[in-house]
Coordinates of C-alpha atoms and ligand atoms in Angstrom, one line a residue:
E1 CA 102.0 31.9 -43.1
D2 CA 105.5 30.9 -44.2
F3 CA 106.8 31.8 -47.6
D4 CA 106.7 28.8 -50.0
W5 CA 110.3 28.6 -51.4
T6 CA 109.4 25.8 -53.8
K7 CA 106.8 27.9 -55.7
N8 CA 108.2 30.2 -58.4
N9 CA 105.3 31.8 -60.3
H10 CA 107.5 34.3 -62.0
G11 CA 105.1 35.9 -64.4
A12 CA 101.9 36.9 -62.5
F13 CA 101.6 40.6 -61.8
Y14 CA 99.9 41.7 -58.6
Y15 CA 97.5 44.7 -58.8
G16 CA 97.2 46.5 -55.5
T17 CA 98.5 49.3 -53.3
F18 CA 101.1 49.7 -50.6
P19 CA 100.3 50.3 -47.0
A20 CA 99.4 53.9 -46.1
G21 CA 102.4 55.9 -45.2
F22 CA 104.8 53.8 -47.4
S23 CA 107.7 56.1 -48.2
W24 CA 108.9 56.6 -51.8
G25 CA 112.3 58.1 -52.5
A26 CA 115.3 58.3 -54.7
G27 CA 119.0 58.3 -53.8
S28 CA 122.5 59.6 -54.5
S29 CA 125.9 59.7 -52.9
A30 CA 128.4 62.4 -52.3
Y31 CA 131.4 61.3 -54.4
Q32 CA 129.1 60.2 -57.2
T33 CA 127.3 63.5 -57.6
E34 CA 128.7 66.5 -55.7
G35 CA 131.8 67.4 -57.7
A36 CA 133.6 70.3 -56.0
W37 CA 136.3 67.8 -55.1
D38 CA 138.8 70.4 -53.9
K39 CA 136.5 73.3 -53.1
D40 CA 135.8 75.3 -49.9
G41 CA 138.3 73.4 -47.7
K42 CA 137.4 69.8 -48.6
G43 CA 140.1 67.3 -48.0
L44 CA 141.0 64.5 -50.3
S45 CA 139.2 61.2 -50.3
I46 CA 140.5 57.8 -51.4
W47 CA 138.3 58.2 -54.5
D48 CA 139.8 61.5 -55.4
V49 CA 143.3 60.0 -55.3
F50 CA 142.3 56.6 -56.9
S51 CA 140.4 58.2 -59.8
H52 CA 143.3 60.5 -60.6
K53 CA 145.6 57.5 -61.1
K54 CA 145.8 56.5 -64.8
G55 CA 144.2 53.2 -65.7
K56 CA 141.9 52.8 -62.7
I57 CA 138.7 54.2 -64.1
L58 CA 137.2 53.6 -67.5
L59 CA 138.5 56.4 -69.8
N60 CA 140.3 57.8 -66.8
E61 CA 137.2 59.7 -65.8
T62 CA 137.0 61.3 -62.3
G63 CA 134.3 62.6 -60.0
D64 CA 136.0 66.0 -59.9
S65 CA 132.9 67.8 -61.2
S66 CA 130.4 65.0 -61.8
C67 CA 126.8 66.4 -61.6
E68 CA 128.1 69.6 -59.8
G69 CA 125.5 68.7 -57.1
Y70 CA 127.4 70.9 -54.6
Y71 CA 126.2 74.0 -56.5
K72 CA 122.7 72.7 -57.4
I73 CA 120.8 72.1 -54.2
K74 CA 117.8 74.1 -55.4
D75 CA 117.7 72.5 -58.9
D76 CA 117.9 69.0 -57.5
V77 CA 115.3 69.6 -54.8
S78 CA 113.0 70.8 -57.5
L79 CA 113.5 67.5 -59.3
I80 CA 112.7 65.6 -56.1
K81 CA 109.6 67.7 -55.7
E82 CA 108.6 67.1 -59.3
L83 CA 108.6 63.4 -58.5
K84 CA 106.6 64.0 -55.3
L85 CA 109.1 61.9 -53.3
N86 CA 108.6 61.4 -49.6
H87 CA 112.3 60.9 -48.9
Y88 CA 115.7 61.6 -50.4
R89 CA 118.7 59.6 -49.6
F90 CA 122.1 61.2 -49.8
S91 CA 125.5 60.8 -48.2
I92 CA 127.8 63.1 -46.3
S93 CA 131.4 63.3 -47.5
W94 CA 133.6 62.7 -44.5
P95 CA 136.6 64.7 -45.9
R96 CA 134.3 67.6 -46.7
L97 CA 133.5 67.9 -43.0
I98 CA 136.9 66.7 -41.6
P99 CA 139.6 67.2 -44.2
T100 CA 142.1 64.8 -42.7
G101 CA 139.5 62.4 -41.2
I102 CA 140.7 63.2 -37.7
K103 CA 138.3 65.4 -35.9
S104 CA 140.8 67.0 -33.5
D105 CA 142.8 68.3 -36.6
H106 CA 140.2 70.5 -38.1
I107 CA 136.4 70.8 -38.8
N108 CA 135.5 72.5 -42.1
E109 CA 132.6 74.8 -41.4
K110 CA 131.9 75.4 -45.1
G111 CA 131.3 71.7 -45.5
I112 CA 128.8 71.8 -42.6
Q113 CA 127.1 74.8 -44.2
Y114 CA 126.6 72.9 -47.4
Y115 CA 124.8 70.0 -45.8
D116 CA 122.9 72.4 -43.5
Q117 CA 121.5 74.1 -46.6
L118 CA 120.7 70.8 -48.3
I119 CA 118.9 69.4 -45.2
D120 CA 117.0 72.7 -44.6
H121 CA 115.9 72.9 -48.2
L122 CA 114.6 69.4 -48.2
L123 CA 112.7 69.9 -45.0
E124 CA 111.2 73.2 -46.2
N125 CA 109.8 71.1 -49.1
K126 CA 108.5 68.4 -46.8
I127 CA 111.0 65.8 -48.0
T128 CA 112.5 63.5 -45.4
P129 CA 116.3 63.2 -45.6
I130 CA 117.8 59.8 -45.1
V131 CA 121.5 60.3 -44.5
T132 CA 124.4 57.8 -45.2
L133 CA 127.5 58.5 -43.2
Y134 CA 129.9 56.4 -45.3
H135 CA 129.3 55.9 -49.1
W136 CA 132.9 54.9 -49.8
D137 CA 134.8 58.3 -49.6
L138 CA 137.3 57.7 -46.8
P139 CA 139.6 60.6 -46.1
Q140 CA 142.9 59.9 -47.9
V141 CA 145.0 60.7 -44.9
L142 CA 143.4 57.8 -42.9
Q143 CA 144.3 55.5 -45.8
E144 CA 147.9 56.7 -45.9
K145 CA 148.5 56.9 -42.2
Y146 CA 146.7 53.7 -41.0
G147 CA 145.8 51.6 -44.0
G148 CA 142.2 52.6 -44.0
W149 CA 139.7 49.9 -43.1
Q150 CA 142.5 47.4 -42.5
N151 CA 143.2 49.2 -39.3
I152 CA 141.1 49.1 -36.1
S153 CA 141.8 52.8 -35.4
M154 CA 139.1 53.6 -38.1
V155 CA 136.5 52.6 -35.6
N156 CA 137.2 55.6 -33.4
H157 CA 137.8 58.0 -36.2
F158 CA 134.5 57.1 -37.9
N159 CA 132.7 57.3 -34.6
E160 CA 134.0 60.9 -34.1
F161 CA 132.9 61.8 -37.5
A162 CA 129.4 60.3 -36.9
N163 CA 129.2 62.0 -33.6
L164 CA 129.9 65.3 -35.2
C165 CA 127.1 64.7 -37.7
F166 CA 124.7 63.8 -34.9
E167 CA 125.6 66.9 -33.1
R168 CA 125.3 69.3 -36.0
F169 CA 122.5 67.7 -38.1
G170 CA 120.8 65.3 -35.7
N171 CA 118.1 67.8 -34.7
R172 CA 116.7 67.5 -38.3
I173 CA 117.7 64.0 -39.3
K174 CA 115.7 61.0 -38.2
Y175 CA 117.2 58.3 -40.4
W176 CA 120.9 57.5 -40.3
I177 CA 122.7 54.9 -42.3
T178 CA 126.2 54.1 -41.0
F179 CA 127.6 52.3 -44.1
N180 CA 126.5 51.9 -47.7
N181 CA 127.2 48.4 -49.1
P182 CA 130.2 47.4 -47.0
W183 CA 130.5 44.3 -49.2
S184 CA 131.8 46.5 -52.0
V185 CA 134.1 48.4 -49.7
A186 CA 135.7 45.2 -48.4
V187 CA 135.7 43.1 -51.5
E188 CA 136.3 45.6 -54.3
G189 CA 138.4 48.0 -52.2
Y190 CA 140.7 45.5 -50.4
E191 CA 140.4 42.2 -52.2
T192 CA 140.1 42.7 -56.0
G193 CA 141.4 46.3 -55.9
E194 CA 138.9 47.5 -58.5
H195 CA 137.7 50.2 -56.2
A196 CA 139.6 52.7 -54.0
P197 CA 142.0 52.3 -52.3
G198 CA 142.8 49.6 -54.9
L199 CA 144.4 47.0 -52.6
K200 CA 144.6 43.4 -53.7
L201 CA 145.0 41.6 -50.3
R202 CA 143.5 38.4 -51.5
G203 CA 142.0 36.0 -49.0
M204 CA 142.6 38.4 -46.0
G205 CA 141.9 42.0 -46.9
A206 CA 138.2 41.8 -47.4
Y207 CA 137.6 39.9 -44.2
R208 CA 139.7 42.3 -42.1
A209 CA 138.1 45.4 -43.6
A210 CA 134.6 43.9 -43.0
H211 CA 135.5 43.1 -39.4
N212 CA 136.5 46.7 -38.7
I213 CA 133.5 48.1 -40.5
I214 CA 131.1 45.9 -38.4
K215 CA 132.7 47.1 -35.2
A216 CA 132.6 50.7 -36.4
H217 CA 128.9 50.4 -37.3
A218 CA 128.2 49.0 -33.8
K219 CA 130.1 51.7 -32.1
V220 CA 128.2 54.4 -33.9
W221 CA 124.9 52.8 -33.1
H222 CA 125.8 52.7 -29.4
T223 CA 127.0 56.4 -29.5
Y224 CA 123.6 57.4 -31.0
D225 CA 121.7 55.2 -28.6
T226 CA 123.4 56.5 -25.5
Q227 CA 124.0 60.1 -26.3
W228 CA 121.5 61.3 -28.9
R229 CA 118.4 59.1 -29.2
G230 CA 116.7 60.5 -26.2
K231 CA 116.8 64.0 -27.6
Q232 CA 116.7 63.5 -31.3
K233 CA 114.4 60.4 -31.5
G234 CA 115.9 59.1 -34.7
M235 CA 117.0 55.7 -35.9
V236 CA 120.3 54.2 -37.0
G237 CA 120.6 51.4 -39.6
I238 CA 123.0 50.1 -42.2
S239 CA 122.5 49.6 -45.9
L240 CA 123.5 46.1 -47.1
S241 CA 123.8 45.0 -50.6
G242 CA 122.5 41.6 -51.5
D243 CA 122.0 39.8 -54.7
W244 CA 119.7 36.8 -54.6
G245 CA 121.2 33.3 -55.2
E246 CA 118.9 30.6 -56.6
P247 CA 120.0 27.0 -56.8
V248 CA 120.5 25.9 -60.4
D249 CA 118.8 22.5 -59.6
I250 CA 116.3 22.8 -56.8
S251 CA 116.3 19.0 -56.4
N252 CA 120.0 18.9 -55.8
Q253 CA 121.0 19.4 -52.1
K254 CA 124.5 20.5 -53.0
D255 CA 123.1 23.3 -55.2
I256 CA 120.6 24.3 -52.5
E257 CA 123.5 24.6 -50.0
A258 CA 125.7 26.5 -52.5
A259 CA 123.0 29.0 -53.1
E260 CA 122.4 29.5 -49.4
R261 CA 126.2 30.0 -49.0
Y262 CA 126.2 32.6 -51.8
V263 CA 123.7 34.7 -49.9
Q264 CA 125.4 34.1 -46.5
F265 CA 128.7 35.2 -47.8
Y266 CA 127.1 38.3 -49.3
L267 CA 124.3 39.7 -47.1
G268 CA 124.7 37.4 -44.2
W269 CA 128.4 38.3 -43.7
F270 CA 127.2 41.7 -42.3
A271 CA 123.6 41.0 -41.3
T272 CA 124.2 37.9 -39.2
P273 CA 126.7 39.6 -36.8
I274 CA 124.4 42.7 -36.5
F275 CA 121.2 40.6 -35.8
H276 CA 122.7 37.5 -34.2
G277 CA 126.1 38.6 -32.9
D278 CA 128.5 36.5 -35.0
Y279 CA 129.4 35.5 -38.6
P280 CA 127.2 32.9 -40.4
Q281 CA 128.2 29.4 -39.3
V282 CA 128.8 28.4 -42.9
M283 CA 131.3 31.2 -43.4
K284 CA 133.2 30.2 -40.2
D285 CA 133.2 26.6 -41.4
F286 CA 134.3 27.2 -45.0
V287 CA 136.9 29.9 -44.4
G288 CA 138.2 28.0 -41.3
R289 CA 138.5 24.7 -43.2
K290 CA 140.3 26.3 -46.2
S291 CA 142.6 28.2 -43.9
A292 CA 143.6 25.0 -42.1
Q293 CA 144.2 23.2 -45.5
Q294 CA 146.4 26.1 -46.4
G295 CA 148.5 25.5 -43.4
L296 CA 147.4 28.5 -41.4
G297 CA 147.2 28.3 -37.6
T298 CA 144.0 30.4 -37.5
S299 CA 141.1 31.2 -39.8
R300 CA 141.5 34.0 -42.3
L301 CA 138.0 35.0 -41.1
P302 CA 138.6 37.0 -37.9
T303 CA 136.7 36.2 -34.7
F304 CA 134.7 38.4 -32.3
S305 CA 135.2 38.1 -28.6
P306 CA 132.1 37.2 -26.5
Q307 CA 132.0 40.9 -25.3
E308 CA 132.2 42.1 -28.9
K309 CA 129.4 39.7 -30.0
S310 CA 127.0 41.0 -27.4
Y311 CA 128.0 44.6 -28.2
I312 CA 127.4 44.2 -31.9
K313 CA 124.2 42.1 -31.7
G314 CA 121.0 44.2 -32.1
T315 CA 122.7 47.3 -33.4
C316 CA 120.1 48.0 -36.1
D317 CA 116.9 50.1 -35.8
F318 CA 116.1 49.4 -39.5
L319 CA 117.8 47.5 -42.2
G320 CA 118.6 49.1 -45.5
I321 CA 118.6 46.8 -48.5
G322 CA 120.3 47.6 -51.8
H323 CA 119.3 45.0 -54.4
F324 CA 119.8 44.9 -58.1
T325 CA 120.1 41.4 -59.5
T326 CA 120.1 37.6 -59.1
R327 CA 122.4 34.7 -59.9
Y328 CA 121.9 31.0 -60.4
I329 CA 124.3 29.1 -58.2
T330 CA 125.8 25.6 -58.4
Q331 CA 128.3 23.8 -56.2
K332 CA 131.9 23.9 -57.4
N333 CA 134.9 22.7 -55.4
N334 CA 137.7 25.2 -55.7
P335 CA 141.4 24.4 -55.1
S336 CA 142.4 24.9 -51.5
D337 CA 146.1 25.9 -52.0
R338 CA 147.4 29.1 -50.5
S339 CA 148.1 30.8 -53.8
S340 CA 144.4 30.6 -54.9
S341 CA 143.0 31.8 -51.6
S342 CA 140.4 34.5 -51.9
Y343 CA 136.9 35.5 -50.7
F344 CA 135.6 34.1 -54.0
T345 CA 137.2 30.7 -53.9
D346 CA 136.3 30.3 -50.2
R347 CA 132.6 30.0 -51.2
D348 CA 133.0 26.8 -53.4
L349 CA 130.4 27.8 -55.9
A350 CA 129.9 29.0 -59.4
E351 CA 127.6 31.8 -60.5
L352 CA 125.5 31.5 -63.6
V353 CA 123.0 33.6 -65.4
D354 CA 120.1 32.8 -67.7
P355 CA 120.9 34.2 -71.2
R356 CA 117.2 35.1 -71.5
W357 CA 117.4 37.6 -68.6
P358 CA 117.3 41.2 -69.8
D359 CA 120.7 42.9 -69.5
P360 CA 120.5 46.5 -70.6
G361 CA 123.5 48.1 -68.9
S362 CA 126.1 47.1 -66.3
E363 CA 127.7 43.7 -67.0
W364 CA 126.7 42.3 -63.6
L365 CA 123.1 43.5 -63.7
Y366 CA 120.4 41.3 -65.1
S367 CA 116.7 42.0 -64.6
V368 CA 115.4 39.2 -62.4
P369 CA 112.5 40.7 -60.5
W370 CA 111.4 37.5 -58.7
G371 CA 114.8 37.3 -56.9
F372 CA 113.8 40.5 -55.0
R373 CA 110.8 38.9 -53.4
R374 CA 112.8 35.9 -52.4
L375 CA 115.6 38.0 -50.9
L376 CA 113.1 40.1 -48.9
N377 CA 111.5 36.9 -47.5
F378 CA 115.0 35.6 -46.7
V379 CA 115.6 38.7 -44.6
K380 CA 112.3 38.2 -42.9
T381 CA 113.0 34.6 -41.9
Q382 CA 116.7 35.0 -41.0
Y383 CA 116.7 38.2 -39.0
G384 CA 113.3 38.2 -37.2
N385 CA 111.3 40.4 -39.7
P386 CA 113.2 43.7 -39.1
M387 CA 112.0 47.0 -40.4
I388 CA 113.3 47.3 -43.9
Y389 CA 114.0 50.4 -46.1
V390 CA 115.0 49.5 -49.7
T391 CA 117.9 51.9 -50.0
E392 CA 118.9 51.1 -53.6
N393 CA 117.2 49.4 -56.5
G394 CA 117.5 50.4 -60.2
V395 CA 119.0 49.6 -63.5
S396 CA 121.6 51.2 -65.8
E397 CA 121.9 51.7 -69.5
K398 CA 124.9 51.7 -71.7
M399 CA 124.1 54.1 -74.5
S400 CA 126.6 56.0 -76.6
C401 CA 123.8 58.3 -77.8
T402 CA 121.3 60.2 -75.7
E403 CA 118.3 58.1 -74.6
L404 CA 115.5 59.5 -72.6
C405 CA 113.0 56.9 -73.6
D406 CA 114.1 54.3 -71.1
E407 CA 111.3 51.7 -71.5
W408 CA 113.5 48.9 -70.1
R409 CA 113.9 51.0 -66.9
I410 CA 110.1 51.4 -66.7
Q411 CA 109.8 47.7 -67.1
Y412 CA 112.5 47.0 -64.4
F413 CA 110.9 49.4 -61.9
K414 CA 107.4 48.1 -62.6
E415 CA 108.4 44.5 -62.0
Y416 CA 110.8 45.0 -59.1
I417 CA 108.4 47.3 -57.2
N418 CA 105.6 44.7 -57.8
E419 CA 107.7 41.9 -56.3
M420 CA 108.3 44.2 -53.3
L421 CA 104.6 44.6 -53.0
K422 CA 104.1 40.8 -53.1
A423 CA 106.8 40.5 -50.4
I424 CA 104.8 43.0 -48.2
K425 CA 101.8 40.8 -48.8
D426 CA 103.9 37.8 -47.6
G427 CA 104.4 39.7 -44.4
V428 CA 107.9 41.3 -45.0
N429 CA 108.1 44.6 -43.1
V430 CA 109.2 47.0 -45.9
K431 CA 108.5 50.6 -45.0
G432 CA 110.1 52.5 -47.9
Y433 CA 111.6 52.2 -51.3
T434 CA 114.5 54.2 -52.8
A435 CA 114.9 54.3 -56.6
W436 CA 118.6 54.2 -57.5
S437 CA 119.3 56.8 -58.6
L438 CA 117.9 60.3 -58.9
L439 CA 120.6 61.4 -61.4
D440 CA 123.0 59.8 -63.8
K441 CA 126.4 60.1 -62.0
F442 CA 129.9 58.8 -61.6
E443 CA 129.7 55.0 -61.5
W444 CA 132.9 54.2 -59.7
D445 CA 135.4 52.2 -61.9
E446 CA 132.9 52.4 -64.8
G447 CA 133.2 56.2 -64.9
Y448 CA 130.2 57.8 -66.7
S449 CA 129.6 54.9 -69.0
E450 CA 126.7 53.5 -67.0
R451 CA 123.6 55.7 -66.4
F452 CA 121.4 54.7 -63.5
G453 CA 119.5 58.1 -63.3
L454 CA 115.8 58.8 -63.5
Y455 CA 117.2 62.1 -64.8
Y456 CA 119.7 62.3 -67.6
V457 CA 122.7 64.5 -67.0
D458 CA 124.5 66.0 -69.9
F459 CA 128.0 65.7 -68.7
R460 CA 129.5 67.3 -71.8
N461 CA 127.8 70.6 -71.0
R462 CA 129.6 72.6 -68.3
N463 CA 126.3 73.4 -66.6
K464 CA 125.4 69.7 -66.3
P465 CA 121.8 70.2 -67.1
R466 CA 119.3 67.5 -66.1
Y467 CA 116.5 66.1 -68.3
P468 CA 113.7 63.8 -67.2
K469 CA 113.7 60.3 -68.7
A470 CA 110.4 58.5 -69.4
S471 CA 110.8 56.6 -66.1
V472 CA 110.3 59.8 -64.2
Q473 CA 106.7 60.0 -65.5
F474 CA 106.1 56.3 -64.7
Y475 CA 107.6 56.4 -61.2
K476 CA 105.7 59.6 -60.4
R477 CA 102.4 57.8 -61.2
V478 CA 103.3 54.8 -59.1
I479 CA 104.0 57.2 -56.2
A480 CA 100.8 59.2 -56.8
S481 CA 98.7 55.9 -56.7
N482 CA 100.8 54.3 -54.0
G483 CA 101.1 51.2 -56.1
F484 CA 99.4 49.7 -59.1
P485 CA 95.6 50.2 -59.2
N486 CA 94.7 48.1 -62.2
Q487 CA 96.0 46.8 -65.5
R488 CA 94.4 49.4 -67.7
E489 CA 95.8 52.3 -65.8
V490 CA 99.3 50.9 -65.4
E491 CA 99.5 50.2 -69.1
N492 CA 98.3 53.8 -69.8
W493 CA 101.1 55.2 -67.6
R494 CA 103.7 53.3 -69.5
R495 CA 102.3 54.4 -72.9
K496 CA 102.0 58.1 -71.8
A497 CA 105.5 58.1 -70.3
V498 CA 107.0 56.8 -73.5
E499 CA 105.0 59.3 -75.6
T500 CA 106.3 62.4 -73.7
C501 CA 110.0 61.3 -73.9
S502 CA 110.4 61.7 -77.6
S503 CA 109.8 65.4 -77.4
S504 CA 112.3 65.7 -74.5
N505 CA 114.7 63.7 -76.6
Q506 CA 114.5 66.3 -79.4
L507 CA 114.9 69.1 -76.9
L508 CA 118.1 67.5 -75.5
A509 CA 119.5 66.8 -78.9
A510 CA 119.1 70.4 -79.9
E511 CA 120.7 71.6 -76.6
E512 CA 123.6 69.2 -77.2
Q513 CA 124.2 70.6 -80.6
R514 CA 124.1 74.1 -79.2
S515 CA 126.6 73.3 -76.5
T516 CA 129.0 71.5 -78.9
A517 CA 129.0 74.6 -81.0
A518 CA 129.5 76.8 -77.9
N519 CA 132.5 74.6 -77.0
I520 CA 134.1 75.0 -80.4
L521 CA 133.6 78.7 -80.2
R522 CA 135.1 78.8 -76.7
L523 CA 138.2 76.9 -77.9
I524 CA 138.6 79.4 -80.8
H525 CA 138.1 82.5 -78.5
D526 CA 140.0 81.3 -75.5
P527 CA 143.6 80.9 -76.5
L528 CA 144.9 79.8 -73.1
T529 CA 142.3 77.0 -72.6
S530 CA 142.6 75.9 -76.2
H531 CA 146.4 75.9 -75.8
M532 CA 146.2 73.8 -72.6
E533 CA 143.8 71.4 -74.2
M534 CA 145.9 71.1 -77.2
V535 CA 149.0 70.4 -75.0
T536 CA 147.3 67.7 -72.9
E537 CA 145.2 66.1 -75.6
I538 CA 147.4 66.3 -78.7
V539 CA 151.0 67.4 -78.0
V540 CA 151.7 65.2 -75.0
P541 CA 150.5 61.9 -76.4
T542 CA 152.1 62.6 -79.8
V543 CA 155.5 63.4 -78.2
C544 CA 155.2 60.3 -76.0
T545 CA 154.4 58.0 -79.0
L546 CA 157.2 59.5 -81.1
S547 CA 159.8 59.1 -78.2
I548 CA 158.8 55.4 -77.8
L549 CA 159.1 54.8 -81.5
L550 CA 162.5 56.5 -81.7
S551 CA 163.8 54.6 -78.7
A552 CA 162.6 51.3 -80.3
I553 CA 164.4 52.2 -83.6
F554 CA 167.5 53.2 -81.7
L555 CA 167.5 50.0 -79.7
M556 CA 167.1 47.8 -82.8
F557 CA 169.9 49.7 -84.5
L558 CA 172.2 49.1 -81.5
L559 CA 171.3 45.4 -81.4
R560 CA 171.9 45.0 -85.1
R561 CA 175.3 46.6 -84.7
R562 CA 176.2 44.2 -81.9
N563 CA 175.3 41.1 -83.9
Ligands
LIG1 C1 136.8 32.7 -58.5 C2 137.3 34.1 -58.6 C3 136.3 35.0 -59.2 C4 136.8 36.4 -59.2 C5 135.8 37.3 -59.8 C6 136.0 38.7 -59.4 C7 134.9 39.6 -59.9 C8 134.5 40.6 -58.9 C9 133.3 41.2 -59.4 C10 132.6 41.9 -58.4 C11 131.4 42.4 -59.0 C12 130.5 43.0 -58.1 C13 129.3 43.5 -58.7 C14 128.2 43.9 -57.8 C15 127.9 45.0 -57.5 C16 126.8 45.6 -56.8 O1 126.3 44.8 -55.7 C17 127.1 46.9 -56.3 N1 127.7 47.7 -57.4 C18 126.0 47.7 -55.7 O2 126.4 48.9 -55.1 C19 125.8 50.0 -55.7 O3 126.0 50.0 -57.1 C20 125.5 51.1 -57.7 C21 125.6 50.9 -59.2 O4 126.9 50.7 -59.6 C22 126.3 52.4 -57.3 O5 125.8 53.5 -57.9 C23 126.1 52.5 -55.8 O6 126.9 53.6 -55.3 C24 126.5 51.3 -55.1 O7 126.2 51.4 -53.7

């Protein structure tokens, strides 16, 4: 039976269980959690360089040490075991394996060893690894030499890296994800410049980056298909991010079309070539028309040749979906002049939110569970009901003080997982779910200010200890029951989870006090460190401020004398 798009019974909770064998997991990514940015022969990534530039990341934070995941394989696998997860999703840092990004230059065996250990330890504990090859940390050399994803040469370099991973790890990995959220790579990396490499190539950069990424994905899929699949029997997919877009006025055809455009410019931009061989018609129409109005001879949206179309079509054994939120969409005509050309203006729409939607953390993230079911049904109808793994779903909090009693996250998970269950009942082929994320971690341009973790990480403590939030208890019970058995039990889970977290909160508060005291003692007893910290944190800013002030006074004095 087809999904009824006109119905929107937002409130009703569905009690029931997931199909047998449904896979429960949690995720992470290399740059966000590993730390050890310059250890054991690792090369620089674009995120190492970007985060070290002043003013790019909130509070100038970096992922230099982050959760120190590089040194904590055993600790983190115990957390995964504690949750009784079936799978764990992580990414491989390209410059950790190939420091310059170019395979013929050098392979870093220490990097290989690290992932060998992680994979082996997961498998010893019966946890299936799901491996992402690209979660945004491009080797810096490739950015500097070729312009990164603006350049077609990335296709071959990425393919060589992927091939190395298949060769070294493929005997143990059955699920490969080529790219994580290429939308962000293209738009935030090459259009708005909020992410590494920080380029603002408006109206062109994102489309060009996406074009090369899609080709690189297809090439890697073919490499696996022809060289490895027979022996290794794994699957290769891609993880696409997609927010849902709902028309503001469902009786207004213009709003309906604008909402469809929103989703096509987001998820469809990547999914349509991969499933159907070419960009969505609406993207070709809109970008093409605007480009013509701007006096350009060809569309800013690149085109695939007939050979490329058939090469790209069908290169997906499973589709990863990263989903966090929803927007209301209405039609809005944007100016078509060249100076305002951008991916955003090309869409001719406005994004709105309902002020009643809960918004606990990230600015862009509102809790709108019903949008998830609609997005999953959209995937089913548009792309022939592919096998889906939800690769990212979760919510952040913005808390200045420690908070382990994350009731809003319990609510978010409960409702979003329930909408996914409803989607499965609608016939959507969802095989697994990955809570985002296992740990609090570096959140890109937001630094450490947004916490997505099931486990709290105390970043102020050098050992980066992890503490379970209440949502760990809740998620654990969803997994153990493979769903939601009945109202009484599910209510009980929530209550029990919240009860246990207050004692963990006290434990953490005590530990934080202890580590603050230890830091003070360290500063007193370690003259070199305290001298360095005093130089960087007090002396340098003070000298700079004084110099600016003195120069200003001197300048005023000179000007006065002239007059
Ligand atoms: C008319 C002109 C308008 C210009 C407006 C420009 C504003 C651009 C704002 C872009 C905001 C994008 C926000 C969406 C982001 C999510 O889809 C994305 N962050 C999901 O990716 C995952 O996010 C996780 C949480 O941050 C992260 O941990 C994970 O690594 C990402 O894969």
